[in-house]
Short mmCIF file of N, CA and C in Angstrom, two decimals:
data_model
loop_
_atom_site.label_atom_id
_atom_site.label_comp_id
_atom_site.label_asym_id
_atom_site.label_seq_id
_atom_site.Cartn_x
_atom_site.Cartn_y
_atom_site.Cartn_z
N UNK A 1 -25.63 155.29 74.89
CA UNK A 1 -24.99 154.77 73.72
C UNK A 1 -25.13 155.75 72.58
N UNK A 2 -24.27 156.24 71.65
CA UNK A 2 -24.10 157.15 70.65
C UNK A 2 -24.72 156.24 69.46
N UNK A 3 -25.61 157.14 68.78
CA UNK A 3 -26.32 156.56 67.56
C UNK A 3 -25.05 156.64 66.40
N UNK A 4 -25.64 154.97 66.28
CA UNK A 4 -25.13 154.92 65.03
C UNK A 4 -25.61 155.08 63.32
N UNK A 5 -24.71 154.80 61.92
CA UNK A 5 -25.20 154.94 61.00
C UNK A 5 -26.33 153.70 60.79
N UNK A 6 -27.61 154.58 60.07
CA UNK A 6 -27.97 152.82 59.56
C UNK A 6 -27.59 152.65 58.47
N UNK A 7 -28.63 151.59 57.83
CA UNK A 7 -27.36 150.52 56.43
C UNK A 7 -27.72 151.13 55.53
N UNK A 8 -27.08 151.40 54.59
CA UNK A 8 -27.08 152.01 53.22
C UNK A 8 -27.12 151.07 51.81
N UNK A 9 -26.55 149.73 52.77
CA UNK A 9 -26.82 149.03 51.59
C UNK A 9 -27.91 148.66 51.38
N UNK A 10 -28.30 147.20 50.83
CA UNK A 10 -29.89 146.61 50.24
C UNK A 10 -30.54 147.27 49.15
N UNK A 11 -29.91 147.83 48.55
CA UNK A 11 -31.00 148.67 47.69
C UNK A 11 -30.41 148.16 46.00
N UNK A 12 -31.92 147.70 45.61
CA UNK A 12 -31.60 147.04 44.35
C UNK A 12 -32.84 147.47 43.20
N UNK A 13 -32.59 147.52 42.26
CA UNK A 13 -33.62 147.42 41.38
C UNK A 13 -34.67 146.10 40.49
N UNK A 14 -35.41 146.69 40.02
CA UNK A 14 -36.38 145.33 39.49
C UNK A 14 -35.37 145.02 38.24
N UNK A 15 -35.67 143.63 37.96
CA UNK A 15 -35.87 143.61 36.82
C UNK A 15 -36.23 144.02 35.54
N UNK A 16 -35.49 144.43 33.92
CA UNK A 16 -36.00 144.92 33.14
C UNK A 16 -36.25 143.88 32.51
N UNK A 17 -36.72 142.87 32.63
CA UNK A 17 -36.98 141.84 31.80
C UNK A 17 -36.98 141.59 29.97
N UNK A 18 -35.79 142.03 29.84
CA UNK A 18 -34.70 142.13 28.87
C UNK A 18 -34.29 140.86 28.14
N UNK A 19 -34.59 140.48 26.60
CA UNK A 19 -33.80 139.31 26.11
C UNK A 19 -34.94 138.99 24.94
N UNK A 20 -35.09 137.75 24.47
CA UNK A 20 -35.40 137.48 23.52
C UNK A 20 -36.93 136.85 23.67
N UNK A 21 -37.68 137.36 23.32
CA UNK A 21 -39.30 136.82 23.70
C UNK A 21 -39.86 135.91 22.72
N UNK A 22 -39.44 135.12 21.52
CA UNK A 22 -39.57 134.77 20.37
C UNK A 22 -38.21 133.81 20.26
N UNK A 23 -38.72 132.34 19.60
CA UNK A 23 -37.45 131.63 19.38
C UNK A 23 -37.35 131.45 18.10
N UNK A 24 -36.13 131.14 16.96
CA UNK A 24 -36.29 130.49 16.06
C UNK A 24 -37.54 129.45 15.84
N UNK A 25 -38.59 129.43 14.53
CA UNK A 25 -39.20 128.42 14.03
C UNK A 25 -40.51 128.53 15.00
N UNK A 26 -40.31 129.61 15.50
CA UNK A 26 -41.79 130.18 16.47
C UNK A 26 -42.98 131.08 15.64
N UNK A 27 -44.08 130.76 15.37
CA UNK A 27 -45.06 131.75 14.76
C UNK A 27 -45.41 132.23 15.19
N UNK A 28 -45.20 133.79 15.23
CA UNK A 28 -46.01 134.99 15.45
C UNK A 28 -46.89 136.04 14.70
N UNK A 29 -47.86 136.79 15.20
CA UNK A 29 -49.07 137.57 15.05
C UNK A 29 -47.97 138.62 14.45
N UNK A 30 -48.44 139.90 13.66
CA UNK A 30 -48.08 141.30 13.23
C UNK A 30 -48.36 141.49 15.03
N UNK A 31 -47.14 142.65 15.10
CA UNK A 31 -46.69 143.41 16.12
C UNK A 31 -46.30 142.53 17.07
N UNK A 32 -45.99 141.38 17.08
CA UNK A 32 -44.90 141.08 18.26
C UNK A 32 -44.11 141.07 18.59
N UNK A 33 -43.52 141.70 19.42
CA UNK A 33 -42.21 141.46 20.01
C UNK A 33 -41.44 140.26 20.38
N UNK A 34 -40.35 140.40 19.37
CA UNK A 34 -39.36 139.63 19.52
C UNK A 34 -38.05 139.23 20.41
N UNK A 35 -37.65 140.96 20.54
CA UNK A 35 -36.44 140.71 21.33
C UNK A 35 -36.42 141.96 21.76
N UNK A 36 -36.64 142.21 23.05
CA UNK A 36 -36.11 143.59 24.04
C UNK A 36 -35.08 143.33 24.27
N UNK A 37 -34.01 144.91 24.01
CA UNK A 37 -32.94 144.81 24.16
C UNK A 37 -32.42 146.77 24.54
N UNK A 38 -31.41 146.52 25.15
CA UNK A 38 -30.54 147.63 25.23
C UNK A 38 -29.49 147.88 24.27
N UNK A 39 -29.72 149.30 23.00
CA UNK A 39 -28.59 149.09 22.48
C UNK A 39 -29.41 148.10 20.90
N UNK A 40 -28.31 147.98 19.84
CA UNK A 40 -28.45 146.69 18.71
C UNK A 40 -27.89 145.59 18.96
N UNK A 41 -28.01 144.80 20.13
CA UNK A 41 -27.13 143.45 19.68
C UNK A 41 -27.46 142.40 18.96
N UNK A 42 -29.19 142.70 18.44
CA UNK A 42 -29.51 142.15 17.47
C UNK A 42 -30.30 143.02 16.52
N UNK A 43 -29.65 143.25 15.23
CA UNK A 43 -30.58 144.20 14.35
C UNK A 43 -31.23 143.32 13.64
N UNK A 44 -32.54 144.26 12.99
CA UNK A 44 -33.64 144.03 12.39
C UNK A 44 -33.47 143.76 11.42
N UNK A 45 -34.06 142.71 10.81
CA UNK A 45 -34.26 141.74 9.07
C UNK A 45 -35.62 142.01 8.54
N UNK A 46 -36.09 140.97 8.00
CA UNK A 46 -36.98 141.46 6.87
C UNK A 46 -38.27 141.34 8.32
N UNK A 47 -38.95 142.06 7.40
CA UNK A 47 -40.62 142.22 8.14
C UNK A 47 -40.51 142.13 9.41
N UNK A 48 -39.70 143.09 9.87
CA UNK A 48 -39.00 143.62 11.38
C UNK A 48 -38.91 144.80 11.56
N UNK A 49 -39.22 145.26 12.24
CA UNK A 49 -39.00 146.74 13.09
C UNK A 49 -38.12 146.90 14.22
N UNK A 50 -37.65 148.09 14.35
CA UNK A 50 -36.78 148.52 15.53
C UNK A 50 -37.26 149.87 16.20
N UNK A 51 -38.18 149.37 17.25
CA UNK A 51 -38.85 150.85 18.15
C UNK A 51 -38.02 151.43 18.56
N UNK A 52 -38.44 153.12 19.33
CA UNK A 52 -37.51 153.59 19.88
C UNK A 52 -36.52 153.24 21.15
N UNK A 53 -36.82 152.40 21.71
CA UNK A 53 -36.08 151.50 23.09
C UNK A 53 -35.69 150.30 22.29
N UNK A 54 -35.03 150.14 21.03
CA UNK A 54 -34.73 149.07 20.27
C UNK A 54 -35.01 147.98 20.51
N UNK A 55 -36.61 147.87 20.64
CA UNK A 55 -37.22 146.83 20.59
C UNK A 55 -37.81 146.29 19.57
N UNK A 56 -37.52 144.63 19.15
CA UNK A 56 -37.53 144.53 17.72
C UNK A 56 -38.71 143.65 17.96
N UNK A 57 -40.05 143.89 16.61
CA UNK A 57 -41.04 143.48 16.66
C UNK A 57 -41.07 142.93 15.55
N UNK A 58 -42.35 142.23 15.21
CA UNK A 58 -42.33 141.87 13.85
C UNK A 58 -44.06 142.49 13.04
N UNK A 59 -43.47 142.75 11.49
CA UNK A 59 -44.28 143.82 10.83
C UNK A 59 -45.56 142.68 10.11
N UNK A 60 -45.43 141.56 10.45
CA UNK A 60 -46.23 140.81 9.50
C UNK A 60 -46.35 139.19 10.65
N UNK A 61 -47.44 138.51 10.14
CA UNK A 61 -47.74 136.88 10.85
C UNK A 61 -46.82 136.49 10.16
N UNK A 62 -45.48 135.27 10.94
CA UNK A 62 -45.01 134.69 9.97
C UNK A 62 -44.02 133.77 11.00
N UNK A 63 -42.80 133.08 10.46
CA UNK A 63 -42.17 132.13 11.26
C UNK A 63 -40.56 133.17 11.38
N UNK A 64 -40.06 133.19 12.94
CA UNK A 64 -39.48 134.04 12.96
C UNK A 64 -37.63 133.27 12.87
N UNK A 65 -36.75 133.94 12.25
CA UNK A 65 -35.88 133.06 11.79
C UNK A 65 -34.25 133.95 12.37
N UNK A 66 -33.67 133.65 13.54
CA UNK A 66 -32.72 134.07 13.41
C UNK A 66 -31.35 134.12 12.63
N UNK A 67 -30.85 134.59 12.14
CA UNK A 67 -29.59 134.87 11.15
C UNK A 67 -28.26 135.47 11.67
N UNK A 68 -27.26 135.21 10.88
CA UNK A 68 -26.09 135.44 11.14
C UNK A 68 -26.19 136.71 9.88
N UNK A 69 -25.42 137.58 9.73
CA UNK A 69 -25.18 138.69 8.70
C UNK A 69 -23.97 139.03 8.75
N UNK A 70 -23.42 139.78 7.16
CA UNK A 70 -21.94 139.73 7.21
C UNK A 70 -21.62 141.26 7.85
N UNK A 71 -19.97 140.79 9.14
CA UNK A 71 -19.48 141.51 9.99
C UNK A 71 -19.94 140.48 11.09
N UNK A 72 -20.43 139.52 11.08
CA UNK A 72 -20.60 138.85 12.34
C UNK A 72 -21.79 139.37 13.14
N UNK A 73 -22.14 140.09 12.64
CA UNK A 73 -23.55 140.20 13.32
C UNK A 73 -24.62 139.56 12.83
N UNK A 74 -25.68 139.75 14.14
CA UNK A 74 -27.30 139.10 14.01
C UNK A 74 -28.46 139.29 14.16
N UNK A 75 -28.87 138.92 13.11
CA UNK A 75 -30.11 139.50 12.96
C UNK A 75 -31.63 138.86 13.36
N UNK A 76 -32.96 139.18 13.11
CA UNK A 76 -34.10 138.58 13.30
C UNK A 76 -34.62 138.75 12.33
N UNK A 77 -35.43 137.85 11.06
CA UNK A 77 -36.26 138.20 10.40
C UNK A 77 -37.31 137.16 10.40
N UNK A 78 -38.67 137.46 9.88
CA UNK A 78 -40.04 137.11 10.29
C UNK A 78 -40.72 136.99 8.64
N UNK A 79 -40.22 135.21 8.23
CA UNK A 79 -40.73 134.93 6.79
C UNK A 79 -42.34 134.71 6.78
N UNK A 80 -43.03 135.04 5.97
CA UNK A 80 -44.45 134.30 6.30
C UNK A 80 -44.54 133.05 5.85
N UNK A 81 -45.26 132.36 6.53
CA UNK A 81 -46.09 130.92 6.45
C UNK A 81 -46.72 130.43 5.22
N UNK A 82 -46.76 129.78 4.55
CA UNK A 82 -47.08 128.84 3.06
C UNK A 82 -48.26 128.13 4.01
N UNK A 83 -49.48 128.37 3.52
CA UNK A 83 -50.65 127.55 4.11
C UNK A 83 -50.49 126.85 2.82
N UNK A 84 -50.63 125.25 3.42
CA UNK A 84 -50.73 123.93 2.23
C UNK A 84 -52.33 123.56 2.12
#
């Protein structure tokens, strides 16, 4: 019997576990990450950062608040907390 090809297919990659790690009205620590992403599909608001793999963190403890901004885009910003 003449050999045949084997399969070429099956071949997949992992997961980049990509998306939003932080919800609206969620409190977070200084330096957390909020939202891994490819690209801006969400830019950075107040007391927010944008690393070099535009990953948006936050610069301060505080309650993190998503927004709409004008052009239709959206943003993340991270107000701090009022201790009563």
């Amino acid at each position: 019997m003449a050999k045949t090809k084997h399969a070429v297919n099956g071949r997949d990659s992992a997961g980049k576990r990509l998306g939003t790690k932080a919800v609206t009205g969620q409190v977070v620590p200084a330096g957390k990450i909020i939202v891994k992403q490819r690209g801006t599909k969400i830019y950075p608001g107040k007391n927010t950062g944008l690393g070099t793999d535009f990953t948006i963190f936050s610069k301060i403890a505080g309650m993190v608040k998503f927004e709409w901004i004008r052009g239709g885009r959206k943003q993340v910003s991270v107000y701090p907390v009022l201790k009563s």
